[in-house]
Coordinates of C-alpha atoms in Angstrom, one line a residue:
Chain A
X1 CA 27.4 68.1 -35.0
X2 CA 29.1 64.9 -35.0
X3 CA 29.8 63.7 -38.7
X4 CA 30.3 59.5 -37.7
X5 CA 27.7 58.1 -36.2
X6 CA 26.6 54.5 -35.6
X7 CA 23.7 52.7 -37.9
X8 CA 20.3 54.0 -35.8
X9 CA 18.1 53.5 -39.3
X10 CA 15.0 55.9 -39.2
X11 CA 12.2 54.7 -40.9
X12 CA 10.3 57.0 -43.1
X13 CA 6.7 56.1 -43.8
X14 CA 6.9 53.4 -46.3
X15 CA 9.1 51.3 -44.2
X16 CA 7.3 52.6 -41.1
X17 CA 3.8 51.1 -41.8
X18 CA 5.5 48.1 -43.2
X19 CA 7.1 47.2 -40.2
X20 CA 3.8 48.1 -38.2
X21 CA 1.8 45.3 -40.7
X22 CA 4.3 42.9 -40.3
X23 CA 4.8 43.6 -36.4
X24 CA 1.1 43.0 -36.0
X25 CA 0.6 39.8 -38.8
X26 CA 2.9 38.3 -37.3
X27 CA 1.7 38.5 -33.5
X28 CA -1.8 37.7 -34.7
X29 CA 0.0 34.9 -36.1
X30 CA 1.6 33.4 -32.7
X31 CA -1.8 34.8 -30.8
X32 CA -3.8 32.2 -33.1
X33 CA -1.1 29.4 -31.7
X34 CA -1.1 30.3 -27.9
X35 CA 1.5 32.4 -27.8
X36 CA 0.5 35.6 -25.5
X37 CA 2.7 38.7 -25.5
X38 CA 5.0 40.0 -22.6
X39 CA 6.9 43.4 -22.9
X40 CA 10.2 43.2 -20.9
X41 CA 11.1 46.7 -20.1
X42 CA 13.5 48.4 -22.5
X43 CA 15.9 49.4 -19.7
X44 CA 17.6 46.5 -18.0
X45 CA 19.5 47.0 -15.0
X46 CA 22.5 44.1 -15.8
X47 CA 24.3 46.2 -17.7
X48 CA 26.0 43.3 -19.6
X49 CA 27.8 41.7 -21.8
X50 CA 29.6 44.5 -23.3
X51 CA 27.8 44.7 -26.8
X52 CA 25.1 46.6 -25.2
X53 CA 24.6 50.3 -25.3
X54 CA 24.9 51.5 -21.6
X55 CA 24.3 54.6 -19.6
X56 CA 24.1 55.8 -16.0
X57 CA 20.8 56.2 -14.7
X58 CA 21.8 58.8 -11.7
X59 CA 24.5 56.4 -10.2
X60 CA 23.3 53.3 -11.1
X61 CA 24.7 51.9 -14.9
X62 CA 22.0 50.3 -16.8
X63 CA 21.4 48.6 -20.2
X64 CA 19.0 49.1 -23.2
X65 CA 17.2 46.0 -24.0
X66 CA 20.2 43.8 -26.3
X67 CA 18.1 40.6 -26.2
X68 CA 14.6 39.6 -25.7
X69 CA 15.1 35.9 -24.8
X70 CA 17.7 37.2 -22.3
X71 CA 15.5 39.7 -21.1
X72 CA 12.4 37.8 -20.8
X73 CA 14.4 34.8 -19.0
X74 CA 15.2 37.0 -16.3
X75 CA 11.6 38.3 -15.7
X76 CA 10.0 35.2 -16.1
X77 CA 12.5 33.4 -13.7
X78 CA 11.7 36.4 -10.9
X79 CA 7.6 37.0 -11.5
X80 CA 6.8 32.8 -12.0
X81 CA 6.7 30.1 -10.0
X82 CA 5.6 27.7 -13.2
X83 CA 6.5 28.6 -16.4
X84 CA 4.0 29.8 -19.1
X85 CA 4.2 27.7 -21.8
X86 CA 4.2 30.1 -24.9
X87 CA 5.5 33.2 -24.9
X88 CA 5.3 36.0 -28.0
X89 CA 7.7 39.5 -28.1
X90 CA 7.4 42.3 -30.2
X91 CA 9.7 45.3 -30.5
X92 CA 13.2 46.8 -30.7
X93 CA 16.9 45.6 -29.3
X94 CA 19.9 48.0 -28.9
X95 CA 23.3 46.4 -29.8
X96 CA 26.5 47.6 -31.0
X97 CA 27.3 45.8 -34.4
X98 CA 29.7 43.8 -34.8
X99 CA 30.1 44.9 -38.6
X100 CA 29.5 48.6 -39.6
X101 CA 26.8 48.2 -42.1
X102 CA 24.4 46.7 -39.5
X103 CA 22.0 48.9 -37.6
X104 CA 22.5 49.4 -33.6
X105 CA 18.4 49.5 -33.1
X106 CA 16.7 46.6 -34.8
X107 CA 13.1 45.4 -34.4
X108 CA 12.7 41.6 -33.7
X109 CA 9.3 39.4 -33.4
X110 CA 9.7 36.2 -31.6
X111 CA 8.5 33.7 -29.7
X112 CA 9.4 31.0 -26.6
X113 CA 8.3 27.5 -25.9
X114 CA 8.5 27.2 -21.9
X115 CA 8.5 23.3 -20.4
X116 CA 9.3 22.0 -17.1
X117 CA 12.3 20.2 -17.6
X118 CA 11.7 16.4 -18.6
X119 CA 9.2 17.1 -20.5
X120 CA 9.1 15.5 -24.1
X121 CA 10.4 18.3 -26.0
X122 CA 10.2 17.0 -29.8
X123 CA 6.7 18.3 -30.2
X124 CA 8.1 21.3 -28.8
X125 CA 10.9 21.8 -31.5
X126 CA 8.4 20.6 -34.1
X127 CA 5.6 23.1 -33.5
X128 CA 8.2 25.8 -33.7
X129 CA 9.3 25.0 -37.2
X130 CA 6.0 24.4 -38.2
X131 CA 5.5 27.9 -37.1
X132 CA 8.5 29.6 -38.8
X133 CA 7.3 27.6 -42.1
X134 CA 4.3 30.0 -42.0
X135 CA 6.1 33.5 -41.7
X136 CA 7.1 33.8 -45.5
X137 CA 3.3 33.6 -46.8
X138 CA 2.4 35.5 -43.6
X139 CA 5.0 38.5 -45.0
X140 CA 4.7 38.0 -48.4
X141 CA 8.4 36.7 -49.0
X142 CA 8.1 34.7 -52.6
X143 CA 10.7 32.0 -51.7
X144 CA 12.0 30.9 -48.4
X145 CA 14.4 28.2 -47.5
X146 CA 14.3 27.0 -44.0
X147 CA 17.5 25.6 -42.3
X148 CA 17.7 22.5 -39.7
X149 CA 20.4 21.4 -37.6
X150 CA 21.5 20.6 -34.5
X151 CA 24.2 22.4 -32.3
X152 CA 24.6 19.0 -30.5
X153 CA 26.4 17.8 -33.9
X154 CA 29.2 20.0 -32.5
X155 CA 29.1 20.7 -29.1
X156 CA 29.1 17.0 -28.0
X157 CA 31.7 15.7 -29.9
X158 CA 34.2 18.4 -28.5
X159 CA 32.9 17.7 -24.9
X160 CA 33.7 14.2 -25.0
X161 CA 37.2 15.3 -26.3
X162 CA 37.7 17.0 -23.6
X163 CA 38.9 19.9 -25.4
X164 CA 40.7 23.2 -23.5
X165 CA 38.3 25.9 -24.0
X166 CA 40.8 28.0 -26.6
X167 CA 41.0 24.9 -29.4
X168 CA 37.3 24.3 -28.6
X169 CA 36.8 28.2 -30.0
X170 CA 39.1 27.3 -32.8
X171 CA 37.4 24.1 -34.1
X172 CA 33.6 26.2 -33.5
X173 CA 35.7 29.6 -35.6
X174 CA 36.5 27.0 -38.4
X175 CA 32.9 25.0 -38.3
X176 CA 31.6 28.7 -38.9
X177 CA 33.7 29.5 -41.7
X178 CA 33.5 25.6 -42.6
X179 CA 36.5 25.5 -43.7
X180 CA 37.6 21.8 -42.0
X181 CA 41.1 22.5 -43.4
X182 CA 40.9 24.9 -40.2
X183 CA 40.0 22.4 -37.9
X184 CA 43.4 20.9 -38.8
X185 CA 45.3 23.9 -38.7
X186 CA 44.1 24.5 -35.2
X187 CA 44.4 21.0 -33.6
X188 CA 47.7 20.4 -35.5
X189 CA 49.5 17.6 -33.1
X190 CA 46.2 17.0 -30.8
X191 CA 44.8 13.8 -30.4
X192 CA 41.7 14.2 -31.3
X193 CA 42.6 15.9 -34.6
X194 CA 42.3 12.9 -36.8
X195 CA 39.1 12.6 -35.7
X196 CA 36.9 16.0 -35.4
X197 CA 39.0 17.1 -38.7
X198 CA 37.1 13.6 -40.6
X199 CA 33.7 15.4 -38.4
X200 CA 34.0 18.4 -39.5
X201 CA 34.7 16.9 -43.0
X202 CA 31.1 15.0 -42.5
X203 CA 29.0 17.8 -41.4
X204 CA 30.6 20.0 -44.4
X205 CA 30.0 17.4 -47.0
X206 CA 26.6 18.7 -47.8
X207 CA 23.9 20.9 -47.6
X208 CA 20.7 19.6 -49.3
X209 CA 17.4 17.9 -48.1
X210 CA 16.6 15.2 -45.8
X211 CA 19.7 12.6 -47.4
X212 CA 22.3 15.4 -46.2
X213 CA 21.8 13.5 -42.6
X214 CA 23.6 10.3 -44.2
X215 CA 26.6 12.5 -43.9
X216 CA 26.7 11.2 -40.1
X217 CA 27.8 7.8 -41.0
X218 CA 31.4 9.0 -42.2
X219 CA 31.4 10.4 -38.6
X220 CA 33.8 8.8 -36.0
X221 CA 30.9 10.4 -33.5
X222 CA 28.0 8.6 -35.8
X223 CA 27.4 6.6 -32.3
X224 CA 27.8 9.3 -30.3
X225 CA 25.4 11.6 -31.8
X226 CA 22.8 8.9 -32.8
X227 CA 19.8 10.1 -30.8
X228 CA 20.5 13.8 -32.4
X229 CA 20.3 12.1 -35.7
X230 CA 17.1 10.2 -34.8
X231 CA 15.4 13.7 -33.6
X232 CA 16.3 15.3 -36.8
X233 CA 14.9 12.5 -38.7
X234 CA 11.8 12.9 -37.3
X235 CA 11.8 16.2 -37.1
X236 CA 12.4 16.1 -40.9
X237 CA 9.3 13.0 -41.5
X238 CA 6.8 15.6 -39.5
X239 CA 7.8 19.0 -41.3
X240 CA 8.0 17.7 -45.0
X241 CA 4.5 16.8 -46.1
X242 CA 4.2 20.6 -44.2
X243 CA 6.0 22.0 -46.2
X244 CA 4.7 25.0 -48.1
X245 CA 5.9 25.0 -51.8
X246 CA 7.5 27.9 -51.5
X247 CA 10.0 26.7 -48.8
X248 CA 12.9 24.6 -49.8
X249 CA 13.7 22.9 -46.5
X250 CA 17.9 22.1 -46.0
X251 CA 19.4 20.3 -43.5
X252 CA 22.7 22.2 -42.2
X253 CA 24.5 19.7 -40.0
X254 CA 27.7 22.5 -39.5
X255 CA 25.2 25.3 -38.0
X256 CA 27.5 26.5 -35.2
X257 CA 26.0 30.1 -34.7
X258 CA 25.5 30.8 -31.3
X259 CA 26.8 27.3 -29.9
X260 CA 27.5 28.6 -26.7
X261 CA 23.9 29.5 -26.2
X262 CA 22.1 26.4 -28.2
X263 CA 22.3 23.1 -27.2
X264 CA 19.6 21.0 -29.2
X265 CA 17.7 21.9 -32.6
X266 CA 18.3 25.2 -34.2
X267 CA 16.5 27.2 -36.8
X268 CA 17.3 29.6 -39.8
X269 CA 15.0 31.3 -42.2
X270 CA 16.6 32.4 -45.5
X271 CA 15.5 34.2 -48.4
X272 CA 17.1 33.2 -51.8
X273 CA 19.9 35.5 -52.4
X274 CA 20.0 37.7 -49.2
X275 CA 22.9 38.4 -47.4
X276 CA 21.8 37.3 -43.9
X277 CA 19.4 35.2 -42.1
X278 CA 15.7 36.3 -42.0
X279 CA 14.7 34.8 -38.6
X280 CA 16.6 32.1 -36.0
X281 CA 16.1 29.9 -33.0
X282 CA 16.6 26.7 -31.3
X283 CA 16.7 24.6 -28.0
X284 CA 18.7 26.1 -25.5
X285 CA 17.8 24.0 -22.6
X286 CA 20.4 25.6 -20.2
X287 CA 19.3 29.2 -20.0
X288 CA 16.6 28.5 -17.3
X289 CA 18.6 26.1 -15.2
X290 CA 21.3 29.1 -14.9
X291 CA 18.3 31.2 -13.4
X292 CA 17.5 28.7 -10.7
X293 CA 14.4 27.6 -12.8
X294 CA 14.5 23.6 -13.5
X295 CA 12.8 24.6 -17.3
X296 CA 13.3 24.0 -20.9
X297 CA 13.2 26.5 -23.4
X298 CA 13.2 27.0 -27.5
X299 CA 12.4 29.6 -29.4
X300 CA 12.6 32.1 -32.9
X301 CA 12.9 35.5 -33.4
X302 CA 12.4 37.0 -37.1
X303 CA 14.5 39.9 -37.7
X304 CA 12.0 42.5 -38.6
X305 CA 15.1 45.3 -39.4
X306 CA 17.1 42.5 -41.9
X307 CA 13.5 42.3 -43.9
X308 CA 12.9 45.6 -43.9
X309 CA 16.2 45.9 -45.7
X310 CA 15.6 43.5 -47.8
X311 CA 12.5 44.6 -49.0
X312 CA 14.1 48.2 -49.8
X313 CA 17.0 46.3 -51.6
X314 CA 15.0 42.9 -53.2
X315 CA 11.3 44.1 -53.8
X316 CA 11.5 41.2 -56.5
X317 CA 11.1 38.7 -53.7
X318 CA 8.1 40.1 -52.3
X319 CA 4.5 40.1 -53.3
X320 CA 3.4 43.8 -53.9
X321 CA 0.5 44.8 -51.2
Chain B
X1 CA 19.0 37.9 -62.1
X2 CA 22.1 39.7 -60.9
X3 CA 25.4 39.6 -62.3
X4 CA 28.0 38.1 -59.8
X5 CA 31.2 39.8 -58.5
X6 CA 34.6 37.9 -57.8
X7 CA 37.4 39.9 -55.4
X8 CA 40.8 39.1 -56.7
X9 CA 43.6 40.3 -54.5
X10 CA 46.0 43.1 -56.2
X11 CA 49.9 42.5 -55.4
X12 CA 52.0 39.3 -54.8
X13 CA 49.0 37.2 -54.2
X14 CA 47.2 38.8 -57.8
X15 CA 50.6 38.6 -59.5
X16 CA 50.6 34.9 -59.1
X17 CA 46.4 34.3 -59.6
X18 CA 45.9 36.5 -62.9
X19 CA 48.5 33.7 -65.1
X20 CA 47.1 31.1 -63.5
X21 CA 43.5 31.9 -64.5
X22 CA 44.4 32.1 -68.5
X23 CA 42.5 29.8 -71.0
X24 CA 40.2 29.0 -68.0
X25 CA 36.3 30.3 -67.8
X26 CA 37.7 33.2 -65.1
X27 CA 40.3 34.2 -67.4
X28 CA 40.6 37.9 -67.0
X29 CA 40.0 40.2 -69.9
X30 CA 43.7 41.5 -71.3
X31 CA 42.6 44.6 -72.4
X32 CA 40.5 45.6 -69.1
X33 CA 43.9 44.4 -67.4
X34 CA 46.2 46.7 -68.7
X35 CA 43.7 49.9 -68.1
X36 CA 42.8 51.2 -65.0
X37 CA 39.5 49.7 -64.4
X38 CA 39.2 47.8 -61.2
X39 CA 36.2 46.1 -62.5
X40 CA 37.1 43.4 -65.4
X41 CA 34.9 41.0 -66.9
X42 CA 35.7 37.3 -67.0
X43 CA 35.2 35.2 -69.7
X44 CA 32.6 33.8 -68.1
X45 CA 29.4 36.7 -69.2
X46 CA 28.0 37.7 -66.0
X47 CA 31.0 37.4 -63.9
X48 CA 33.6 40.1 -63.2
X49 CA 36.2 40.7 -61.2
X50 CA 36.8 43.4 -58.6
X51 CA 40.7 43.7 -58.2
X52 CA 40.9 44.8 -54.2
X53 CA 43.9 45.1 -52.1
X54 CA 44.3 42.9 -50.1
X55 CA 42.9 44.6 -46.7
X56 CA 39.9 45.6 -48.3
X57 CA 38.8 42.5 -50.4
X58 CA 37.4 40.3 -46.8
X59 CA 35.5 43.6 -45.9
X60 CA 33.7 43.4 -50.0
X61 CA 33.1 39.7 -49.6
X62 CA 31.6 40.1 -45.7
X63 CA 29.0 42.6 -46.9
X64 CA 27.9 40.3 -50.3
X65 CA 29.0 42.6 -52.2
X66 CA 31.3 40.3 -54.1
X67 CA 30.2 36.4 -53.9
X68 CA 33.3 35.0 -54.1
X69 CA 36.7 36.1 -53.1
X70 CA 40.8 35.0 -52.9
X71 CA 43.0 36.5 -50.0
X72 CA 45.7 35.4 -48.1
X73 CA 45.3 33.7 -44.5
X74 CA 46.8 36.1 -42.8
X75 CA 44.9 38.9 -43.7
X76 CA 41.9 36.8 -43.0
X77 CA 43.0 36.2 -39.4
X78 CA 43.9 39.8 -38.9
X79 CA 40.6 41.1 -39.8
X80 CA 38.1 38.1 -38.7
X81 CA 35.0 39.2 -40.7
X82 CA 32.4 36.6 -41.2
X83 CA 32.6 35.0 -44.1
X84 CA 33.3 31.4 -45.5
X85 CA 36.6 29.7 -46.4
X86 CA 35.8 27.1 -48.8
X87 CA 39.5 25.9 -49.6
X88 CA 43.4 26.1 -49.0
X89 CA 44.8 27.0 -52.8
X90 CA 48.0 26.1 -51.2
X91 CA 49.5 29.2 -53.5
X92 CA 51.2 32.2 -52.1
X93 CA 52.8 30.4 -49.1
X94 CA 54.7 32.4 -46.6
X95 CA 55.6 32.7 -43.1
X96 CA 54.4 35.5 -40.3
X97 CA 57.6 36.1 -39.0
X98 CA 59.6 38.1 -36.3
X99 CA 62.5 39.4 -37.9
X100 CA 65.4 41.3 -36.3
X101 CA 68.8 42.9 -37.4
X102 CA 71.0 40.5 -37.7
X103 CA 72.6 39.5 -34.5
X104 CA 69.9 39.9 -32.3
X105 CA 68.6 37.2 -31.4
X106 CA 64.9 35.7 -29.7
X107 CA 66.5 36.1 -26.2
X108 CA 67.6 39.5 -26.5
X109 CA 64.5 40.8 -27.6
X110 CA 62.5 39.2 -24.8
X111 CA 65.1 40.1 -21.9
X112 CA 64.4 44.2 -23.5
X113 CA 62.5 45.7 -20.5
X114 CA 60.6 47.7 -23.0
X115 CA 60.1 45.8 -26.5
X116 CA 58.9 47.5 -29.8
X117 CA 57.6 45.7 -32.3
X118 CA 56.2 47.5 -35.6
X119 CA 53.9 45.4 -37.4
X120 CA 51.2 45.3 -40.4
X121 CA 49.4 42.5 -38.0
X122 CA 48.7 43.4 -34.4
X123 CA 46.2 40.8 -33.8
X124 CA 48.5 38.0 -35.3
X125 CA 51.7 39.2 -33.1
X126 CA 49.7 40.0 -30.0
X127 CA 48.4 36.1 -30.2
X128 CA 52.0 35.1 -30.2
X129 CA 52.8 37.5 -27.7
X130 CA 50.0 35.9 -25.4
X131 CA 51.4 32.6 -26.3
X132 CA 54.6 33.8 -25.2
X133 CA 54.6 35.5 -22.2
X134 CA 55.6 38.5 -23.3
X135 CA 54.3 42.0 -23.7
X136 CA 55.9 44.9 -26.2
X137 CA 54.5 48.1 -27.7
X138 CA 53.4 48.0 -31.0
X139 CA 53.7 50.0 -33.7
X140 CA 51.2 50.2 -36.3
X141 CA 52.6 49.9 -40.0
X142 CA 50.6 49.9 -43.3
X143 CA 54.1 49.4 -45.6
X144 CA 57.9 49.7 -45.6
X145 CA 57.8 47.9 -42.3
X146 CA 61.5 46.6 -42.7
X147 CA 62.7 50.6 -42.4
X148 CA 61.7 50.3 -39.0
X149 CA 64.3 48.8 -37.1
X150 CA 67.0 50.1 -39.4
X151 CA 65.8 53.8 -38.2
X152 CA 64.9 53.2 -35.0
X153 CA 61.2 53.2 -34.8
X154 CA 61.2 49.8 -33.6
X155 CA 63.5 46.7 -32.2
X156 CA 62.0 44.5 -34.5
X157 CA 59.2 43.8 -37.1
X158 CA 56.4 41.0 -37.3
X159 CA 55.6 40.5 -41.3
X160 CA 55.1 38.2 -44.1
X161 CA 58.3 36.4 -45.1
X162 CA 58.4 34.6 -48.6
X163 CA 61.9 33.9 -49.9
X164 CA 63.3 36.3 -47.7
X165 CA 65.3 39.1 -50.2
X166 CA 63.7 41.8 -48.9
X167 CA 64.5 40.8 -45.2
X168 CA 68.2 40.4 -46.4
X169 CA 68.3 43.7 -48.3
X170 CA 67.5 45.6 -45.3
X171 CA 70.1 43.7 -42.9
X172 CA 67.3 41.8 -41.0
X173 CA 67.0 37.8 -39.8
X174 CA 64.2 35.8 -38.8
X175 CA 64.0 35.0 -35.4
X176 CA 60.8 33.2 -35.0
X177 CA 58.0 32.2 -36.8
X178 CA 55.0 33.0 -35.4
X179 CA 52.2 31.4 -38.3
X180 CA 51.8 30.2 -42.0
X181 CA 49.5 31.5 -44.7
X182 CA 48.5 31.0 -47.8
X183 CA 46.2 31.9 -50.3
X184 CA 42.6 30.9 -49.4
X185 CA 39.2 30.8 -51.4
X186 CA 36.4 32.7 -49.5
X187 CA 32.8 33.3 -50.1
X188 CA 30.3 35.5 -48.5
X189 CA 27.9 33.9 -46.1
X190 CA 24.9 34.8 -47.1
X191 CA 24.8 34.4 -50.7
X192 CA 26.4 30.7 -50.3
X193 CA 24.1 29.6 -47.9
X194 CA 20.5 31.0 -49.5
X195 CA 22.3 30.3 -53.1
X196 CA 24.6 27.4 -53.1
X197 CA 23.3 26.4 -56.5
X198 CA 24.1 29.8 -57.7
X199 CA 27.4 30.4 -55.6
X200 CA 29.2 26.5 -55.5
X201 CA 29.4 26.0 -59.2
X202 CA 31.4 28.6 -59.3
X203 CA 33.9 27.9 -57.0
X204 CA 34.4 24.4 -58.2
X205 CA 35.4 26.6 -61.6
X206 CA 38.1 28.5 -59.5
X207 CA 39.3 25.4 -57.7
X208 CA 39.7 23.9 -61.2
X209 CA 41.1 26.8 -62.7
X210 CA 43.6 27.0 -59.5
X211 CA 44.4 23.8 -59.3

């Protein structure tokens, strides 16, 4: 019997009907907005990246289900012509952590926003937040804060810098630890270190309400990254009089998780005091295009697993049923 | 409300921290210092201090365990968990360093056909043996990595160089250096971005204290 084995959490009947309530409030929840449910299959046969848990089926090596956007791109690129505008998943993704106190099978609820590309797509990233506002009275979570930013703040700046790809990953690896001293370290004698060092510097200087987007001015990008500014802005003016009270809403200009999937608005859920994010999203307008589908796409996913956890650990931050 | 943990390194880093933070709000209590407890209270009430080693105290801090924490660059870079780095402390500087018996220099150890190198930081000396060009067998280490060229287990060593006795004492020379580090202040992800009220005060004390 082997005595080390990975995190595959089994959910005894406490935890088990919670997650069935919150599975089902929640896609009642994105039903009541449009969004209609697809199932990718839990087997995918691109057996990639290697985070995934793989096995041969006869000869042919296949992949549990690691991601639903991923997996739901790829079907709805083969089995649609059009894209459907709003798409809702429910169930469970296989991955091999990447820290050993996180669980290999985790159950997710989430959601897409599908538009041909050229479409207006503030409305879009709007209605999304709007949506992800709603999921802490929906769950029962006391307090909330929501997270805006933009991985544009980032990613555009090193683009026109014309970075090589391995000080690119070293100014993103010291954005994430936002530590800007690190951004120095790494460009030492480059160019451009002067300036994304005084960036990183600006997007670090704060992280508070609306105001923190002033930071931009001590920017040498400021110009550059003026329309992302003017989105957030207005993406700010449209969510704040929605704001439930028991949301604090923070804008996060150094949000660089998954930057080399994102590439507009993102999205983070937190609850006050627990250890990792409750649900996250964004625009990543690039996934469709590298399908052969001329689409635009954003989306959430709430991580049912992390607030299962957290309900077992912080049942202080819930209501009681 | 829960109390809140700070990781203090134990070892050179800790040996040059724990003076520093007398007389400040983090000042460490004496008598829980001289016993064995590895959890002391602060002057602060509802802060203590965990004393880690060094290897351990990212993997605390990553988890949220402890909020805050204090460890060395190069053990951050050698273990790359996710956490924060909210400052330099500039204290504890050293250099990562390949060092070799005297009289062996950079050029013989890369013309070696096969090249041993035993090291406490594989992922720092296979960077710099990427940089290079090079490739050599390592040998994992977790102390006494200067006996290992004396006896043979390896041509050289990769490892934290400060004012260099210890080098000298075993007959070794630095040939290269291969990275700096220095002490660094770290917090855990998730408590400073759901709690900065609760987490930055705090570290502004340290960086005070530290200062």
């Amino acid at each position: 019997m082997p005595v080390r084995t990975p995190h595959f959490p089994d959910l005894l009947f406490g935890a088990a009907a919670r997650l069935r309530r919150w599975e089902g409030l929640l896609m009642d929840l994105l039903a009541a907005h449009g969004y209609r449910e697809i199932y990718p299959s839990l087997v995918l046969r691109e057996p990639v990246p290697d985070g995934t848990l793989r096995f041969f089926d006869g000869d042919e090596l296949v992949a549990l289900r690691w991601d639903f956007t991923v997996a739901l791109a790829g079907l709805l690129a083969r089995r649609f012509p059009e894209p459907p505008d709003r798409v809702a998943y429910a169930g469970a993704i296989f991955r091999r952590p990447a820290q050993p106190w996180e669980a290999v099978e985790r159950f997710e609820v989430g959601c897409e926003r599908i538009q041909p590309e050229g479409e207006p797509s503030a409305e879009a990233d709007v209605e999304l937040a709007r949506l992800l506002l709603a999921i802490p009275a929906a769950l029962g979570l006391k307090r909330a804060i929501l997270h805006l930013g933009n991985a544009a703040l980032v990613r555009r700046p090193l683009e026109v810098e014309g970075l090589p790809p391995v000080l690119s990953k070293a100014v993103v690896a010291a954005l994430s630890r936002r530590a800007p001293h690190r951004v120095r370290e790494a460009l030492a004698d480059h160019p451009a270190a002067g300036r994304l060092t005084a960036h990183a510097e600006a997007l670090l200087s704060d992280l508070n309400g609306p105001d923190t987007l002033n930071a931009l001015d001590a920017s040498p990008y400021a110009g550059l990254l003026a329309e992302e500014r003017e989105h957030m802005d207005r993406a700010l003016r449209a969510l704040l009089p929605l704001l439930p009270a028991n949301v604090d809403l923070r804008v996060d200009l150094a949000d660089v998780a998954g930057l080399d999937f994102y590439t507009g608005p993102t999205l983070r859920l937190w609850a006050p005091g627990a250890q990792q994010e409750l649900a996250a999203g964004g625009r990543y307008d690039r996934l469709f295009p590298e399908l052969g589908r001329p689409w635009q796409a954003a989306g959430f996913c709430v991580r049912l697993s992390r607030l299962l956890d957290l309900a077992e650990t912080r049942p202080d931050l819930f209501d009681q049923p | 409300m829960t109390s809140l943990l700070i990781a203090f390194p134990k070892g050179r880093l800790g040996d040059e921290l724990v003076p520093r933070l007398a007389g400040t709000p983090l000042a460490l209590d004496p008598e829980a210092l001289r016993s064995r407890i590895l959890r002391i209270p602060t002057a602060t009430p509802g802060v203590a201090a965990l004393l880690l080693k060094g290897s351990d105290l990212p993997r605390y801090v990553a988890a949220g365990v402890a909020s805050l924490g204090i460890v060395g660059s190069d053990t951050l870079d050698e273990l790359d968990m996710d956490l924060l780095e909210l400052a330099d402390l500039g204290f504890g500087a050293c250099r990562l360093s390949l060092c070799a018996p005297e009289g062996v220099t950079l050029e013989r150890l890369q013309a070696r056909p096969h090249l041993r190198l035993a090291t406490k930081f594989p992922r720092a000396t296979e960077a710099w043996l990427a940089r290079e060009g090079l490739t050599a067998e390592l040998v994992p280490l977790s102390s006494s990595v200067e006996l290992a060229p004396l006896l043979g287990l390896a041509d050289a060593i990769v490892d934290l160089v400060q004012t260099g006795a210890t080098l000298r004492a075993h007959g070794l020379v630095e040939t290269a250096v291969l990275g700096r580090s220095s002490a660094r202040l770290v917090a855990a992800r998730g408590a400073t971005l759901s709690e900065p009220g609760r987490i930055m005060p705090l570290a502004e004390i340290l960086l005070r204290a530290l200062k």
